[in-house]
mmCIF file of C-alpha atoms and ligand atoms in Angstrom:
data_model
loop_
_atom_site.group_PDB
_atom_site.id
_atom_site.type_symbol
_atom_site.label_atom_id
_atom_site.label_comp_id
_atom_site.label_asym_id
_atom_site.label_seq_id
_atom_site.Cartn_x
_atom_site.Cartn_y
_atom_site.Cartn_z
ATOM 1 C CA MET A 998 139.926 -49.058 -4.727
ATOM 2 C CA ILE A 999 139.396 -51.576 -7.553
ATOM 3 C CA PRO A 1000 138.450 -49.094 -10.712
ATOM 4 C CA VAL A 1001 136.553 -50.580 -13.837
ATOM 5 C CA ASN A 1002 139.634 -49.822 -15.621
ATOM 6 C CA THR A 1003 143.395 -49.714 -15.193
ATOM 7 C CA PRO A 1004 145.965 -50.209 -18.323
ATOM 8 C CA LEU A 1005 148.541 -52.186 -18.289
ATOM 9 C CA LEU A 1006 152.150 -50.477 -19.970
ATOM 10 C CA GLU A 1007 154.817 -52.701 -19.081
ATOM 11 C CA GLY A 1008 156.785 -52.733 -22.321
ATOM 12 C CA ASN A 1009 158.751 -50.288 -24.065
ATOM 13 C CA GLU A 1010 156.057 -47.248 -23.611
ATOM 14 C CA ASN A 1011 158.678 -45.401 -21.465
ATOM 15 C CA LYS A 1012 161.740 -46.339 -23.639
ATOM 16 C CA TYR A 1013 159.852 -44.947 -26.693
ATOM 17 C CA LEU A 1014 158.118 -41.977 -24.915
ATOM 18 C CA HIS A 1015 161.754 -40.992 -24.097
ATOM 19 C CA GLU A 1016 162.998 -41.200 -27.686
ATOM 20 C CA CYS A 1017 160.019 -38.544 -28.568
ATOM 21 C CA ILE A 1018 161.409 -36.413 -25.817
ATOM 22 C CA ASN A 1019 165.045 -36.895 -26.304
ATOM 23 C CA THR A 1020 164.650 -36.076 -30.137
ATOM 24 C CA GLY A 1021 161.789 -32.951 -30.100
ATOM 25 C CA TRP A 1022 159.463 -35.009 -32.359
ATOM 26 C CA ILE A 1023 156.349 -34.624 -30.392
ATOM 27 C CA SER A 1024 153.740 -33.781 -32.912
ATOM 28 C CA SER A 1025 152.700 -35.387 -35.579
ATOM 29 C CA GLU A 1026 155.560 -35.340 -38.114
ATOM 30 C CA GLY A 1027 157.570 -37.675 -35.757
ATOM 31 C CA PRO A 1028 158.604 -41.439 -37.040
ATOM 32 C CA PHE A 1029 156.357 -43.302 -34.498
ATOM 33 C CA VAL A 1030 153.077 -42.378 -36.479
ATOM 34 C CA GLY A 1031 153.833 -43.732 -39.881
ATOM 35 C CA ARG A 1032 155.339 -46.858 -37.875
ATOM 36 C CA PHE A 1033 152.454 -47.612 -35.719
ATOM 37 C CA GLU A 1034 149.777 -47.127 -38.658
ATOM 38 C CA ASN A 1035 151.900 -49.435 -40.654
ATOM 39 C CA GLU A 1036 152.586 -51.814 -38.159
ATOM 40 C CA PHE A 1037 149.018 -51.939 -37.126
ATOM 41 C CA ALA A 1038 147.342 -52.067 -40.654
ATOM 42 C CA GLU A 1039 149.908 -54.942 -41.247
ATOM 43 C CA LYS A 1040 148.531 -57.003 -37.850
ATOM 44 C CA VAL A 1041 144.932 -56.476 -39.363
ATOM 45 C CA ASN A 1042 145.867 -57.521 -42.801
ATOM 46 C CA ARG A 1043 144.797 -53.843 -44.417
ATOM 47 C CA LYS A 1044 146.900 -52.125 -46.716
ATOM 48 C CA PHE A 1045 146.161 -48.275 -45.281
ATOM 49 C CA GLY A 1046 146.251 -47.114 -41.705
ATOM 50 C CA ILE A 1047 145.383 -43.774 -41.181
ATOM 51 C CA SER A 1048 145.531 -42.676 -37.424
ATOM 52 C CA VAL A 1049 143.804 -40.187 -35.671
ATOM 53 C CA THR A 1050 142.709 -38.491 -32.304
ATOM 54 C CA ASN A 1051 140.119 -41.340 -31.121
ATOM 55 C CA GLY A 1052 137.877 -43.695 -31.803
ATOM 56 C CA THR A 1053 134.933 -41.169 -32.198
ATOM 57 C CA THR A 1054 136.791 -39.060 -34.737
ATOM 58 C CA ALA A 1055 137.508 -42.574 -36.732
ATOM 59 C CA LEU A 1056 134.129 -42.841 -37.488
ATOM 60 C CA GLU A 1057 133.367 -39.802 -38.472
ATOM 61 C CA LEU A 1058 136.316 -39.703 -41.087
ATOM 62 C CA ALA A 1059 135.195 -43.250 -42.161
ATOM 63 C CA VAL A 1060 131.882 -41.815 -42.800
ATOM 64 C CA LYS A 1061 133.361 -38.818 -44.945
ATOM 65 C CA ALA A 1062 135.643 -41.463 -46.577
ATOM 66 C CA ILE A 1063 133.244 -43.132 -47.879
ATOM 67 C CA GLY A 1064 131.164 -40.547 -49.190
ATOM 68 C CA ILE A 1065 128.075 -40.714 -46.749
ATOM 69 C CA HIS A 1066 125.793 -37.226 -47.471
ATOM 70 C CA ALA A 1067 123.119 -35.416 -46.157
ATOM 71 C CA GLY A 1068 119.825 -37.620 -47.023
ATOM 72 C CA ASP A 1069 121.377 -40.777 -46.954
ATOM 73 C CA GLU A 1070 120.620 -43.642 -44.460
ATOM 74 C CA VAL A 1071 122.902 -45.935 -42.462
ATOM 75 C CA ILE A 1072 121.984 -48.991 -40.512
ATOM 76 C CA LEU A 1073 123.540 -49.692 -37.158
ATOM 77 C CA PRO A 1074 122.786 -51.322 -33.964
ATOM 78 C CA SER A 1075 120.810 -49.412 -31.707
ATOM 79 C CA PHE A 1076 122.764 -50.851 -28.598
ATOM 80 C CA THR A 1077 126.298 -49.281 -29.215
ATOM 81 C CA ILE A 1078 128.384 -46.139 -27.978
ATOM 82 C CA ILE A 1079 126.998 -42.863 -29.253
ATOM 83 C CA SER A 1080 129.910 -42.239 -31.203
ATOM 84 C CA CYS A 1081 128.480 -44.427 -34.088
ATOM 85 C CA ALA A 1082 125.074 -42.495 -34.290
ATOM 86 C CA ASP A 1083 126.596 -39.245 -33.911
ATOM 87 C CA ALA A 1084 128.836 -39.634 -36.805
ATOM 88 C CA ILE A 1085 125.916 -40.394 -39.386
ATOM 89 C CA VAL A 1086 123.944 -37.621 -37.915
ATOM 90 C CA ARG A 1087 126.731 -35.088 -37.815
ATOM 91 C CA ALA A 1088 127.296 -35.945 -41.944
ATOM 92 C CA GLY A 1089 123.932 -34.785 -42.138
ATOM 93 C CA ALA A 1090 122.556 -38.778 -42.988
ATOM 94 C CA THR A 1091 119.888 -40.769 -40.709
ATOM 95 C CA PRO A 1092 120.845 -43.329 -38.372
ATOM 96 C CA VAL A 1093 118.524 -45.945 -38.787
ATOM 97 C CA LEU A 1094 118.766 -48.668 -35.987
ATOM 98 C CA VAL A 1095 118.361 -52.634 -35.439
ATOM 99 C CA ASP A 1096 118.056 -54.037 -32.212
ATOM 100 C CA CYS A 1097 120.137 -56.558 -30.960
ATOM 101 C CA ASN A 1098 120.758 -60.113 -29.820
ATOM 102 C CA MET A 1099 119.660 -61.178 -26.488
ATOM 103 C CA ASP A 1100 122.440 -63.828 -25.794
ATOM 104 C CA THR A 1101 125.596 -62.258 -27.914
ATOM 105 C CA TRP A 1102 124.481 -58.485 -27.585
ATOM 106 C CA ASN A 1103 125.402 -58.142 -31.106
ATOM 107 C CA MET A 1104 123.197 -56.508 -33.845
ATOM 108 C CA ASP A 1105 120.591 -58.767 -34.669
ATOM 109 C CA VAL A 1106 121.547 -59.637 -38.614
ATOM 110 C CA SER A 1107 117.799 -60.895 -39.326
ATOM 111 C CA LYS A 1108 116.488 -57.689 -38.682
ATOM 112 C CA ILE A 1109 118.809 -55.514 -41.331
ATOM 113 C CA GLU A 1110 117.393 -56.697 -44.540
ATOM 114 C CA SER A 1111 113.469 -55.075 -43.281
ATOM 115 C CA VAL A 1112 114.963 -51.587 -42.816
ATOM 116 C CA ILE A 1113 116.472 -51.084 -45.874
ATOM 117 C CA THR A 1114 115.550 -48.524 -48.423
ATOM 118 C CA GLU A 1115 116.087 -46.468 -51.407
ATOM 119 C CA LYS A 1116 117.949 -44.302 -49.290
ATOM 120 C CA THR A 1117 120.386 -46.701 -47.529
ATOM 121 C CA LYS A 1118 123.864 -46.455 -48.492
ATOM 122 C CA ALA A 1119 125.780 -48.122 -45.760
ATOM 123 C CA ILE A 1120 125.834 -50.219 -42.644
ATOM 124 C CA LEU A 1121 127.871 -50.062 -39.462
ATOM 125 C CA ALA A 1122 128.686 -53.209 -37.858
ATOM 126 C CA VAL A 1123 129.966 -52.407 -34.334
ATOM 127 C CA HIS A 1124 131.370 -55.615 -32.479
ATOM 128 C CA ILE A 1125 130.034 -55.475 -28.872
ATOM 129 C CA TYR A 1126 131.667 -56.269 -25.536
ATOM 130 C CA GLY A 1127 134.259 -59.020 -26.922
ATOM 131 C CA LEU A 1128 132.084 -61.268 -29.264
ATOM 132 C CA PRO A 1129 132.251 -59.870 -32.987
ATOM 133 C CA ALA A 1130 129.167 -59.123 -35.099
ATOM 134 C CA GLU A 1131 128.203 -61.833 -37.581
ATOM 135 C CA MET A 1132 130.510 -60.529 -40.341
ATOM 136 C CA ASP A 1133 129.526 -62.862 -43.103
ATOM 137 C CA LEU A 1134 125.779 -62.234 -43.283
ATOM 138 C CA ILE A 1135 126.577 -58.306 -42.920
ATOM 139 C CA LEU A 1136 128.613 -58.611 -45.818
ATOM 140 C CA ALA A 1137 126.165 -60.858 -47.892
ATOM 141 C CA ILE A 1138 123.378 -58.307 -47.094
ATOM 142 C CA ALA A 1139 125.661 -55.302 -48.085
ATOM 143 C CA LYS A 1140 126.900 -57.193 -51.451
ATOM 144 C CA LYS A 1141 123.176 -58.275 -52.210
ATOM 145 C CA TYR A 1142 122.029 -54.717 -51.974
ATOM 146 C CA ASP A 1143 125.345 -52.596 -52.950
ATOM 147 C CA LEU A 1144 125.706 -50.942 -49.317
ATOM 148 C CA LYS A 1145 129.452 -49.781 -47.982
ATOM 149 C CA VAL A 1146 130.154 -51.405 -44.761
ATOM 150 C CA ILE A 1147 131.834 -49.486 -41.834
ATOM 151 C CA GLU A 1148 133.399 -51.984 -39.163
ATOM 152 C CA ASP A 1149 133.892 -50.372 -35.666
ATOM 153 C CA ALA A 1150 136.389 -52.874 -34.226
ATOM 154 C CA ALA A 1151 137.135 -50.116 -31.038
ATOM 155 C CA GLN A 1152 136.731 -53.124 -28.964
ATOM 156 C CA MET A 1153 138.393 -56.063 -30.797
ATOM 157 C CA HIS A 1154 142.305 -55.256 -31.291
ATOM 158 C CA GLY A 1155 143.513 -59.207 -31.691
ATOM 159 C CA GLN A 1156 140.304 -60.439 -32.008
ATOM 160 C CA THR A 1157 139.232 -62.850 -35.310
ATOM 161 C CA TYR A 1158 136.011 -63.587 -36.844
ATOM 162 C CA LYS A 1159 136.253 -67.036 -38.680
ATOM 163 C CA GLY A 1160 139.935 -66.686 -38.222
ATOM 164 C CA LYS A 1161 140.531 -63.434 -39.976
ATOM 165 C CA PRO A 1162 141.049 -60.256 -37.756
ATOM 166 C CA CYS A 1163 138.283 -58.121 -36.835
ATOM 167 C CA GLY A 1164 139.012 -54.654 -38.509
ATOM 168 C CA SER A 1165 139.621 -56.239 -41.794
ATOM 169 C CA PHE A 1166 135.733 -56.401 -43.080
ATOM 170 C CA GLY A 1167 134.168 -54.286 -45.316
ATOM 171 C CA ASP A 1168 135.046 -51.026 -47.028
ATOM 172 C CA VAL A 1169 137.045 -49.397 -43.985
ATOM 173 C CA SER A 1170 137.396 -50.140 -40.294
ATOM 174 C CA THR A 1171 137.826 -47.866 -37.221
ATOM 175 C CA PHE A 1172 139.569 -48.675 -33.668
ATOM 176 C CA SER A 1173 139.938 -46.514 -30.489
ATOM 177 C CA PHE A 1174 142.955 -46.575 -28.496
ATOM 178 C CA TYR A 1175 141.446 -45.069 -25.576
ATOM 179 C CA ALA A 1176 142.577 -46.015 -21.842
ATOM 180 C CA ASN A 1177 139.977 -49.011 -21.378
ATOM 181 C CA LYS A 1178 140.842 -50.534 -24.825
ATOM 182 C CA ILE A 1179 142.899 -53.679 -25.631
ATOM 183 C CA ILE A 1180 145.751 -51.790 -26.786
ATOM 184 C CA THR A 1181 146.275 -47.870 -25.958
ATOM 185 C CA THR A 1182 147.551 -44.569 -26.702
ATOM 186 C CA GLY A 1183 145.513 -42.896 -24.083
ATOM 187 C CA GLU A 1184 143.557 -41.373 -26.463
ATOM 188 C CA GLY A 1185 143.867 -42.276 -30.001
ATOM 189 C CA GLY A 1186 141.937 -43.999 -32.951
ATOM 190 C CA MET A 1187 142.721 -45.339 -36.365
ATOM 191 C CA LEU A 1188 140.932 -45.860 -39.708
ATOM 192 C CA LEU A 1189 141.810 -49.050 -41.607
ATOM 193 C CA THR A 1190 141.192 -49.756 -45.378
ATOM 194 C CA ASN A 1191 142.474 -51.368 -48.728
ATOM 195 C CA ASN A 1192 140.884 -48.837 -50.870
ATOM 196 C CA GLU A 1193 143.370 -46.287 -51.817
ATOM 197 C CA GLU A 1194 141.121 -43.580 -53.266
ATOM 198 C CA ILE A 1195 139.296 -44.193 -49.546
ATOM 199 C CA ALA A 1196 142.999 -43.950 -47.760
ATOM 200 C CA LYS A 1197 144.052 -40.697 -49.577
ATOM 201 C CA LYS A 1198 140.381 -38.874 -48.683
ATOM 202 C CA ALA A 1199 140.916 -39.823 -45.259
ATOM 203 C CA ARG A 1200 144.118 -38.480 -44.812
ATOM 204 C CA TYR A 1201 142.998 -35.264 -46.557
ATOM 205 C CA TYR A 1202 139.928 -34.656 -44.438
ATOM 206 C CA LYS A 1203 141.671 -35.550 -41.180
ATOM 207 C CA ASN A 1204 144.539 -32.846 -41.904
ATOM 208 C CA LEU A 1205 142.448 -29.959 -42.545
ATOM 209 C CA CYS A 1206 142.432 -30.792 -46.372
ATOM 210 C CA PHE A 1207 145.933 -29.389 -47.012
ATOM 211 C CA ASN A 1208 147.497 -30.178 -50.287
ATOM 212 C CA ASN A 1209 150.887 -30.104 -51.493
ATOM 213 C CA GLU A 1210 151.005 -27.622 -54.230
ATOM 214 C CA THR A 1211 149.225 -24.627 -52.611
ATOM 215 C CA ARG A 1212 149.908 -25.311 -48.967
ATOM 216 C CA PHE A 1213 147.540 -22.701 -47.337
ATOM 217 C CA VAL A 1214 144.675 -22.738 -49.900
ATOM 218 C CA HIS A 1215 142.207 -25.127 -49.342
ATOM 219 C CA GLN A 1216 139.246 -26.213 -51.737
ATOM 220 C CA ASN A 1217 137.160 -28.134 -48.631
ATOM 221 C CA SER A 1218 137.182 -27.994 -45.176
ATOM 222 C CA GLY A 1219 138.197 -30.888 -43.356
ATOM 223 C CA TRP A 1220 139.326 -31.525 -39.530
ATOM 224 C CA ASN A 1221 142.660 -31.691 -37.421
ATOM 225 C CA MET A 1222 142.329 -35.332 -36.427
ATOM 226 C CA ARG A 1223 146.149 -35.892 -36.234
ATOM 227 C CA MET A 1224 147.407 -38.108 -33.863
ATOM 228 C CA THR A 1225 150.740 -37.062 -31.771
ATOM 229 C CA ASN A 1226 154.311 -38.855 -32.119
ATOM 230 C CA LEU A 1227 153.827 -39.418 -28.358
ATOM 231 C CA GLN A 1228 150.630 -41.332 -28.635
ATOM 232 C CA ALA A 1229 152.031 -43.612 -31.493
ATOM 233 C CA ALA A 1230 155.287 -44.308 -29.742
ATOM 234 C CA VAL A 1231 152.948 -45.904 -26.862
ATOM 235 C CA GLY A 1232 150.823 -47.558 -29.597
ATOM 236 C CA VAL A 1233 154.230 -49.165 -31.073
ATOM 237 C CA ALA A 1234 154.955 -50.404 -27.558
ATOM 238 C CA GLN A 1235 151.489 -51.445 -27.012
ATOM 239 C CA LEU A 1236 151.328 -53.451 -30.406
ATOM 240 C CA GLU A 1237 154.672 -55.073 -29.511
ATOM 241 C CA GLN A 1238 152.514 -57.078 -26.690
ATOM 242 C CA LEU A 1239 149.130 -57.276 -28.379
ATOM 243 C CA ASP A 1240 149.169 -61.244 -28.041
ATOM 244 C CA LYS A 1241 149.939 -61.152 -24.365
ATOM 245 C CA LEU A 1242 146.948 -58.245 -23.762
ATOM 246 C CA VAL A 1243 144.647 -60.501 -25.785
ATOM 247 C CA GLU A 1244 145.485 -63.315 -23.382
ATOM 248 C CA LYS A 1245 145.266 -61.471 -20.601
ATOM 249 C CA LYS A 1246 141.779 -60.566 -21.360
ATOM 250 C CA ARG A 1247 140.725 -64.189 -21.763
ATOM 251 C CA TRP A 1248 142.304 -65.172 -18.474
ATOM 252 C CA ILE A 1249 140.518 -62.626 -16.743
ATOM 253 C CA GLY A 1250 137.046 -63.361 -18.589
ATOM 254 C CA ASN A 1251 137.755 -67.531 -17.908
ATOM 255 C CA LEU A 1252 138.370 -66.777 -14.064
ATOM 256 C CA TYR A 1253 135.505 -64.375 -13.692
ATOM 257 C CA HIS A 1254 133.078 -67.305 -15.600
ATOM 258 C CA GLU A 1255 134.631 -69.626 -13.113
ATOM 259 C CA LEU A 1256 133.949 -67.455 -10.093
ATOM 260 C CA LEU A 1257 130.279 -66.463 -11.033
ATOM 261 C CA GLY A 1258 128.994 -69.223 -13.066
ATOM 262 C CA ASP A 1259 126.988 -70.830 -10.362
ATOM 263 C CA ILE A 1260 125.139 -67.751 -10.215
ATOM 264 C CA ARG A 1261 121.523 -68.382 -11.336
ATOM 265 C CA GLU A 1262 120.325 -64.902 -11.962
ATOM 266 C CA PHE A 1263 123.325 -64.043 -13.842
ATOM 267 C CA GLN A 1264 123.544 -63.948 -17.662
ATOM 268 C CA LEU A 1265 127.428 -64.053 -18.530
ATOM 269 C CA PRO A 1266 129.246 -63.384 -21.728
ATOM 270 C CA ILE A 1267 129.014 -66.258 -24.184
ATOM 271 C CA ASP A 1268 132.480 -67.774 -24.108
ATOM 272 C CA GLN A 1269 132.293 -68.733 -27.735
ATOM 273 C CA ARG A 1270 130.466 -69.130 -31.095
ATOM 274 C CA GLU A 1271 131.601 -71.336 -33.938
ATOM 275 C CA TYR A 1272 132.604 -67.649 -35.587
ATOM 276 C CA ALA A 1273 135.135 -66.569 -32.265
ATOM 277 C CA GLU A 1274 135.978 -67.074 -28.958
ATOM 278 C CA ASN A 1275 135.074 -64.210 -26.560
ATOM 279 C CA ILE A 1276 138.181 -61.593 -25.717
ATOM 280 C CA TYR A 1277 136.337 -60.346 -23.317
ATOM 281 C CA TRP A 1278 136.808 -56.500 -24.006
ATOM 282 C CA VAL A 1279 134.551 -56.228 -20.470
ATOM 283 C CA PHE A 1280 132.977 -58.685 -18.501
ATOM 284 C CA GLY A 1281 129.691 -57.556 -18.762
ATOM 285 C CA ILE A 1282 126.874 -59.451 -16.583
ATOM 286 C CA VAL A 1283 123.276 -59.088 -17.627
ATOM 287 C CA LEU A 1284 120.354 -59.946 -14.393
ATOM 288 C CA ASN A 1285 117.164 -62.046 -15.060
ATOM 289 C CA ASP A 1286 114.370 -62.200 -12.662
ATOM 290 C CA CYS A 1287 116.347 -60.765 -9.907
ATOM 291 C CA SER A 1288 114.999 -59.331 -6.889
ATOM 292 C CA TYR A 1289 117.769 -56.658 -6.961
ATOM 293 C CA SER A 1290 118.223 -54.158 -9.361
ATOM 294 C CA VAL A 1291 121.515 -52.981 -11.672
ATOM 295 C CA GLN A 1292 121.513 -50.080 -9.262
ATOM 296 C CA GLU A 1293 121.746 -51.924 -5.825
ATOM 297 C CA ILE A 1294 124.372 -54.052 -6.912
ATOM 298 C CA CYS A 1295 126.437 -51.328 -8.245
ATOM 299 C CA THR A 1296 126.046 -49.140 -5.007
ATOM 300 C CA HIS A 1297 126.584 -52.086 -3.060
ATOM 301 C CA LEU A 1298 130.131 -53.070 -4.970
ATOM 302 C CA SER A 1299 130.620 -48.817 -5.029
ATOM 303 C CA LYS A 1300 130.805 -49.161 -1.170
ATOM 304 C CA ASN A 1301 133.629 -51.909 -0.910
ATOM 305 C CA LYS A 1302 135.565 -49.472 -3.163
ATOM 306 C CA ILE A 1303 134.922 -51.931 -6.792
ATOM 307 C CA GLY A 1304 133.884 -49.649 -9.965
ATOM 308 C CA THR A 1305 130.979 -50.601 -12.366
ATOM 309 C CA ARG A 1306 129.818 -49.380 -15.593
ATOM 310 C CA PRO A 1307 125.917 -49.987 -16.781
ATOM 311 C CA PHE A 1308 125.646 -51.271 -20.184
ATOM 312 C CA PHE A 1309 124.974 -48.931 -23.058
ATOM 313 C CA TRP A 1310 121.891 -46.797 -23.354
ATOM 314 C CA PRO A 1311 120.066 -47.246 -26.417
ATOM 315 C CA MET A 1312 120.620 -44.670 -29.212
ATOM 316 C CA HIS A 1313 116.761 -44.754 -29.973
ATOM 317 C CA GLU A 1314 116.273 -43.558 -26.137
ATOM 318 C CA GLN A 1315 118.739 -40.774 -26.139
ATOM 319 C CA PRO A 1316 117.096 -37.303 -25.077
ATOM 320 C CA VAL A 1317 119.962 -35.696 -28.027
ATOM 321 C CA TYR A 1318 118.146 -37.955 -30.503
ATOM 322 C CA LEU A 1319 114.636 -37.680 -29.356
ATOM 323 C CA LYS A 1320 114.842 -33.523 -29.255
ATOM 324 C CA GLN A 1321 115.386 -33.828 -33.167
ATOM 325 C CA GLY A 1322 112.784 -36.103 -33.678
ATOM 326 C CA LEU A 1323 114.724 -39.216 -34.571
ATOM 327 C CA PHE A 1324 113.191 -42.494 -33.096
ATOM 328 C CA ASN A 1325 110.148 -40.888 -31.936
ATOM 329 C CA ASP A 1326 108.076 -44.319 -32.357
ATOM 330 C CA THR A 1327 110.896 -46.836 -32.055
ATOM 331 C CA SER A 1328 110.845 -49.773 -30.004
ATOM 332 C CA LEU A 1329 113.702 -52.454 -29.725
ATOM 333 C CA PRO A 1330 113.015 -54.086 -26.762
ATOM 334 C CA ASN A 1331 116.305 -56.211 -26.260
ATOM 335 C CA SER A 1332 118.205 -53.296 -26.346
ATOM 336 C CA GLU A 1333 115.777 -51.829 -23.906
ATOM 337 C CA PHE A 1334 116.242 -54.905 -21.738
ATOM 338 C CA LEU A 1335 119.866 -55.016 -21.820
ATOM 339 C CA ALA A 1336 120.285 -51.029 -21.202
ATOM 340 C CA ARG A 1337 118.005 -51.598 -17.698
ATOM 341 C CA ASN A 1338 119.565 -54.971 -16.489
ATOM 342 C CA GLY A 1339 123.276 -54.843 -17.964
ATOM 343 C CA PHE A 1340 126.420 -53.695 -16.387
ATOM 344 C CA TYR A 1341 130.179 -54.645 -16.427
ATOM 345 C CA LEU A 1342 133.029 -55.547 -13.919
ATOM 346 C CA PRO A 1343 136.379 -54.321 -13.644
ATOM 347 C CA SER A 1344 138.228 -55.955 -16.466
ATOM 348 C CA GLY A 1345 141.111 -53.737 -17.579
ATOM 349 C CA LEU A 1346 144.059 -55.446 -18.460
ATOM 350 C CA GLY A 1347 145.772 -53.871 -15.075
ATOM 351 C CA ILE A 1348 143.755 -56.113 -13.074
ATOM 352 C CA THR A 1349 145.484 -58.870 -10.574
ATOM 353 C CA GLU A 1350 143.840 -62.277 -9.395
ATOM 354 C CA THR A 1351 143.393 -61.074 -5.838
ATOM 355 C CA GLU A 1352 141.163 -58.078 -7.579
ATOM 356 C CA ILE A 1353 139.223 -60.423 -9.540
ATOM 357 C CA ARG A 1354 138.331 -62.524 -6.535
ATOM 358 C CA THR A 1355 137.947 -59.900 -4.253
ATOM 359 C CA VAL A 1356 134.971 -58.779 -6.901
ATOM 360 C CA ALA A 1357 133.486 -61.839 -7.250
ATOM 361 C CA HIS A 1358 133.196 -62.089 -3.454
ATOM 362 C CA CYS A 1359 131.895 -59.273 -2.952
ATOM 363 C CA LEU A 1360 129.176 -60.051 -5.248
ATOM 364 C CA LYS A 1361 128.596 -63.293 -3.523
ATOM 365 C CA ASP A 1362 128.015 -61.575 -0.152
ATOM 366 C CA PHE A 1363 125.679 -59.073 -1.963
ATOM 367 C CA ILE A 1364 123.515 -62.137 -3.344
ATOM 368 C CA ASN A 1365 123.345 -64.274 -0.369
ATOM 369 C CA ASP A 1366 122.351 -61.266 2.143
HETATM 370 C C1 PLP B 1439 135.252 -46.490 -27.332
HETATM 371 C C2 PLP B 1439 134.284 -46.762 -28.758
HETATM 372 C C3 PLP B 1439 134.294 -45.883 -29.506
HETATM 373 C C4 PLP B 1439 135.011 -44.138 -29.211
HETATM 374 O O1 PLP B 1439 136.339 -44.187 -29.029
HETATM 375 P P1 PLP B 1439 136.857 -42.881 -28.538
HETATM 376 O O2 PLP B 1439 138.617 -43.173 -28.714
HETATM 377 O O3 PLP B 1439 136.499 -43.004 -26.966
HETATM 378 O O4 PLP B 1439 136.506 -41.838 -29.310
HETATM 379 C C5 PLP B 1439 134.055 -46.135 -30.416
HETATM 380 N N1 PLP B 1439 132.974 -47.193 -30.678
HETATM 381 C C6 PLP B 1439 133.205 -48.382 -29.868
HETATM 382 C C7 PLP B 1439 132.662 -49.864 -30.114
HETATM 383 C C8 PLP B 1439 133.975 -48.197 -28.751
HETATM 384 O O5 PLP B 1439 134.150 -48.779 -27.880
#
């Protein structure tokens, strides 16, 4: 079996986990939590790191911490994970969707201004699959209309945009450390900011709005989004290997490019733009003018014990939102096309060269049949 993702845990993960067990520090009170927050924030060039339970809660906390309220509108790409839109909807605000580019798969920045209204409060920028969103243009629009920016960098540990770390832009950025992300803590997430007020608010709301003066008297309701010392221990060990992990992702991407580059009907990920080299969080393929479907190709791979995933399903086609009366007349053709014609190959950090060659071979067998 070649699973769609296998994590790589070859550094000090074991050692640090044993330290947690041996010292009895397993909850969020343990020393690895603060260490992971500081070291991660420093890597991304941010002042404050606030660890949380996952990338979804990081987004929810970010929306709360920058002060998005009921009635506000937040602009985001339709082609993304549901965590992004859910965070906005849960705050009582309205997600306003923008289509993506067909080549970069990121939000089409030229479409943002036309959906700005009096109610628009923020832009949620998401970096998709390995190539950063066009942050300079997004930040310029945000400045012009006085909007906040949340940067979802869940897929981008170690990536840069014009030489600056992804996750260092906007008022607040969020990361996930799920097992398929570039560094992982199994489950886990982080919110980063340079703004002390936002950091304070995030710490307060992620920890049930406890306060130091009156321990069990609460003025607000928050969440328990605390990361454990066990997760943070794995995070510290993973962070030590970040450069190596990024290098391996690029090696995986380059090898797939080399092996699949001559297949006419495959649109492969862009290898670079002037602002960044692709980090290939996942190696996506979009089918163009094909006699076969994504379903057929993925079934063939699955029969040969190779895992795949379809691309994101756009937010404006999510039954859960349509039932709430959202996005009913929305049509965003690029997102719709990618959802129906895109899928990604096994590209986890644990993959071997032999496995990549097996995957490419199996794809070619299918096409030449
Ligand atoms: C994975 C991911 C998330 C959600 O993170 P979880 O830790 O799985 O909750 C959010 N945004 C993006 C872009 C992601 O890739």
